[in-house]
Short mmCIF file of C-alpha atoms in Angstrom, two decimals:
data_model
loop_
_atom_site.label_atom_id
_atom_site.label_comp_id
_atom_site.label_asym_id
_atom_site.label_seq_id
_atom_site.Cartn_x
_atom_site.Cartn_y
_atom_site.Cartn_z
CA PHE A 5 -51.13 -50.28 -101.16
CA ILE A 6 -51.71 -47.33 -103.49
CA VAL A 7 -52.13 -47.52 -107.27
CA VAL A 8 -51.72 -44.34 -109.32
CA ALA A 9 -52.89 -44.63 -112.92
CA SER A 10 -52.79 -41.57 -115.11
CA GLY A 11 -51.44 -40.38 -118.44
CA THR A 12 -47.77 -39.83 -119.20
CA GLY A 13 -46.50 -36.54 -117.76
CA SER A 14 -49.60 -36.04 -115.59
CA GLY A 15 -47.86 -35.99 -112.20
CA LYS A 16 -47.83 -39.61 -111.03
CA THR A 17 -44.34 -39.21 -109.58
CA GLU A 18 -45.43 -36.25 -107.46
CA CYS A 19 -48.24 -38.39 -105.98
CA PHE A 20 -45.70 -40.54 -104.16
CA MET A 21 -42.65 -38.28 -104.06
CA VAL A 22 -44.26 -35.50 -102.03
CA PRO A 23 -45.29 -37.81 -99.13
CA ILE A 24 -41.90 -39.54 -99.21
CA LEU A 25 -40.01 -36.25 -99.09
CA ASP A 26 -42.30 -35.02 -96.31
CA ARG A 27 -41.46 -38.12 -94.27
CA LEU A 28 -37.74 -37.72 -94.94
CA ALA A 29 -37.88 -34.04 -93.95
CA ARG A 30 -39.52 -34.98 -90.64
CA LEU A 31 -36.94 -37.72 -90.01
CA ARG A 32 -34.15 -35.28 -90.81
CA GLU A 33 -35.49 -32.93 -88.13
CA GLU A 34 -35.77 -35.78 -85.60
CA LYS A 35 -32.26 -37.07 -86.35
CA LYS A 36 -30.78 -33.56 -86.58
CA GLY A 37 -28.77 -34.31 -89.69
CA GLN A 38 -27.96 -36.67 -92.52
CA LEU A 39 -30.15 -39.72 -93.03
CA VAL A 40 -28.32 -42.98 -93.73
CA GLY A 41 -30.06 -46.16 -94.83
CA VAL A 42 -32.57 -46.88 -97.58
CA ARG A 43 -36.08 -45.78 -96.64
CA ALA A 44 -37.62 -45.47 -100.12
CA LEU A 45 -36.93 -47.98 -102.87
CA PHE A 46 -38.05 -47.07 -106.39
CA LEU A 47 -38.13 -49.88 -108.95
CA TYR A 48 -38.14 -48.88 -112.61
CA PRO A 49 -38.15 -51.43 -115.43
CA LEU A 50 -35.69 -49.52 -117.67
CA ASN A 51 -32.44 -47.63 -117.12
CA ALA A 52 -33.81 -44.78 -119.23
CA LEU A 53 -36.67 -44.37 -116.74
CA ILE A 54 -34.21 -44.46 -113.84
CA ASN A 55 -32.04 -41.80 -115.46
CA SER A 56 -35.06 -39.64 -116.23
CA GLN A 57 -35.52 -39.09 -112.49
CA ARG A 58 -32.06 -37.54 -111.93
CA GLU A 59 -32.88 -33.86 -112.46
CA ARG A 60 -36.16 -34.10 -110.59
CA LEU A 61 -34.49 -35.76 -107.60
CA ARG A 62 -31.64 -33.24 -107.63
CA ALA A 63 -34.14 -30.38 -107.53
CA TRP A 64 -36.25 -31.95 -104.78
CA THR A 65 -33.35 -32.98 -102.51
CA HIS A 66 -31.27 -29.83 -102.97
CA ALA A 67 -33.08 -28.01 -100.13
CA PHE A 68 -31.91 -30.62 -97.61
CA ASP A 69 -28.31 -29.34 -97.73
CA GLY A 70 -26.83 -32.79 -98.25
CA ASP A 71 -28.78 -34.48 -95.43
CA VAL A 72 -31.07 -36.42 -97.80
CA HIS A 73 -29.26 -38.22 -100.61
CA PHE A 74 -30.40 -40.38 -103.49
CA CYS A 75 -28.67 -42.86 -105.76
CA LEU A 76 -29.55 -44.07 -109.23
CA TYR A 77 -28.22 -47.62 -108.99
CA ASN A 78 -28.01 -49.54 -112.25
CA GLY A 79 -25.41 -51.36 -114.33
CA ASN A 80 -23.87 -48.04 -115.35
CA THR A 81 -23.14 -46.91 -111.78
CA PRO A 82 -19.33 -46.84 -111.48
CA GLU A 83 -17.55 -48.73 -108.72
CA ARG A 84 -15.46 -45.76 -107.61
CA PRO A 85 -15.97 -42.02 -107.90
CA ASP A 86 -15.52 -40.75 -111.42
CA PRO A 87 -12.85 -38.01 -111.44
CA THR A 88 -15.08 -35.94 -113.73
CA TRP A 89 -18.02 -36.21 -111.31
CA LEU A 90 -18.70 -32.83 -109.77
CA GLN A 91 -19.85 -33.77 -106.27
CA ARG A 92 -19.94 -30.15 -105.18
CA GLU A 93 -22.52 -29.44 -107.89
CA ASN A 94 -24.53 -32.57 -107.06
CA PRO A 95 -24.26 -32.75 -103.26
CA CYS A 96 -27.42 -34.83 -102.84
CA GLU A 97 -26.60 -37.52 -105.39
CA ILE A 98 -24.46 -40.55 -104.65
CA GLY A 99 -22.84 -41.35 -107.99
CA ASP A 100 -20.77 -44.46 -107.31
CA ARG A 101 -21.06 -47.85 -105.62
CA GLU A 102 -18.28 -47.16 -103.12
CA ARG A 103 -20.19 -44.24 -101.58
CA LEU A 104 -23.50 -46.10 -101.90
CA ARG A 105 -22.11 -48.90 -99.75
CA ALA A 106 -20.45 -46.54 -97.26
CA THR A 107 -23.50 -44.33 -96.69
CA PRO A 108 -26.66 -45.77 -98.25
CA PRO A 109 -29.05 -42.94 -99.11
CA PRO A 110 -32.67 -42.81 -97.99
CA ILE A 111 -33.78 -42.84 -101.66
CA LEU A 112 -32.57 -45.67 -103.89
CA VAL A 113 -33.73 -45.81 -107.50
CA THR A 114 -32.94 -49.08 -109.25
CA ASN A 115 -34.25 -51.92 -111.38
CA ALA A 116 -35.12 -55.53 -110.55
CA THR A 117 -31.81 -56.90 -111.86
CA MET A 118 -29.66 -54.61 -109.71
CA LEU A 119 -31.92 -55.19 -106.73
CA GLU A 120 -31.46 -58.93 -107.18
CA TYR A 121 -27.69 -58.46 -107.29
CA MET A 122 -27.79 -56.26 -104.20
CA LEU A 123 -29.54 -59.02 -102.26
CA VAL A 124 -26.90 -61.64 -103.06
CA ARG A 125 -23.58 -59.83 -103.50
CA THR A 126 -21.31 -59.68 -100.50
CA ALA A 127 -19.99 -56.32 -101.68
CA ASP A 128 -23.50 -54.84 -101.32
CA ALA A 129 -24.11 -56.25 -97.83
CA PRO A 130 -23.29 -52.88 -96.19
CA ILE A 131 -26.29 -51.32 -97.95
CA LEU A 132 -28.60 -53.85 -96.33
CA ALA A 133 -26.84 -53.75 -92.96
CA GLN A 134 -27.18 -49.98 -92.65
CA SER A 135 -30.81 -50.09 -93.85
CA GLN A 136 -32.10 -52.70 -91.39
CA GLY A 137 -35.58 -51.83 -90.20
CA LYS A 138 -35.63 -48.54 -92.10
CA LEU A 139 -37.40 -49.36 -95.39
CA GLU A 140 -40.78 -47.57 -95.44
CA TRP A 141 -41.67 -47.24 -99.14
CA VAL A 142 -41.52 -49.50 -102.19
CA VAL A 143 -42.55 -47.88 -105.47
CA LEU A 144 -43.15 -49.96 -108.62
CA ASP A 145 -43.21 -47.85 -111.75
CA GLU A 146 -44.91 -49.12 -114.92
CA ALA A 147 -46.86 -51.66 -112.88
CA HIS A 148 -48.91 -52.69 -115.92
CA THR A 149 -45.78 -54.38 -117.32
CA TYR A 150 -45.78 -56.93 -114.49
CA VAL A 151 -47.97 -59.75 -115.78
CA GLY A 152 -47.77 -63.52 -115.59
CA SER A 153 -44.43 -64.97 -114.54
CA GLN A 154 -42.83 -61.51 -114.46
CA ALA A 155 -45.42 -60.42 -111.88
CA ALA A 156 -44.76 -63.56 -109.81
CA GLU A 157 -41.01 -62.93 -109.95
CA ALA A 158 -41.51 -59.30 -108.87
CA ALA A 159 -43.72 -60.38 -105.96
CA LEU A 160 -41.11 -62.89 -104.79
CA LEU A 161 -38.34 -60.33 -105.17
CA ILE A 162 -40.26 -57.86 -103.02
CA ARG A 163 -40.75 -60.52 -100.34
CA ARG A 164 -37.00 -61.15 -100.35
CA VAL A 165 -36.37 -57.40 -100.17
CA LEU A 166 -38.57 -57.05 -97.10
CA PHE A 167 -36.74 -59.93 -95.42
CA ALA A 168 -33.29 -58.56 -96.37
CA PHE A 169 -34.17 -55.07 -95.10
CA GLY A 170 -35.57 -56.48 -91.85
CA VAL A 171 -39.11 -55.16 -92.24
CA SER A 172 -42.54 -56.70 -92.62
CA SER A 173 -45.15 -55.81 -95.22
CA ASP A 174 -47.26 -53.93 -92.67
CA GLN A 175 -44.32 -51.53 -92.06
CA VAL A 176 -43.99 -50.58 -95.73
CA ARG A 177 -46.17 -48.44 -97.97
CA PHE A 178 -46.43 -49.86 -101.48
CA VAL A 179 -47.10 -47.66 -104.49
CA ALA A 180 -47.66 -48.84 -108.05
CA THR A 181 -47.84 -46.43 -110.98
CA SER A 182 -49.06 -46.95 -114.50
CA ALA A 183 -49.77 -44.75 -117.49
#
């Protein structure tokens, strides 16, 4: 378990993103192509924080030529591809639930509510099925906000996530960040 505490804009994200991308790059070489299945799960408490990662993730995954995707999965993620979505300009981002379920990306950025839904909705079962045994990272942003019953709920949710993804806690690296 790693805790990164530093001021806003000081590089906390890079502390966990660089090792995650390094691991994904190595897996990409081993697999000789596109990675399918969630390997890194980022939990953010607010949609605004989820959306703030878009440009950074686009820049970091661009070099993988479409072999390493990410998805920002929240209540605003459309069910089907948006006709105005320019996939050719965003080849590493999965922008709709249909594609998320068909080919789950190695990087999934979400919030606790959507994660809870993903664990119980039949429609999201393909995400879990294709990610069995693959989850290696769980990142909790704004960890200082998890206190009392909210912290207990988050801990129980993470236990359910590990079970649903078919991994044990000793197979996953946990990172918590706080400003």
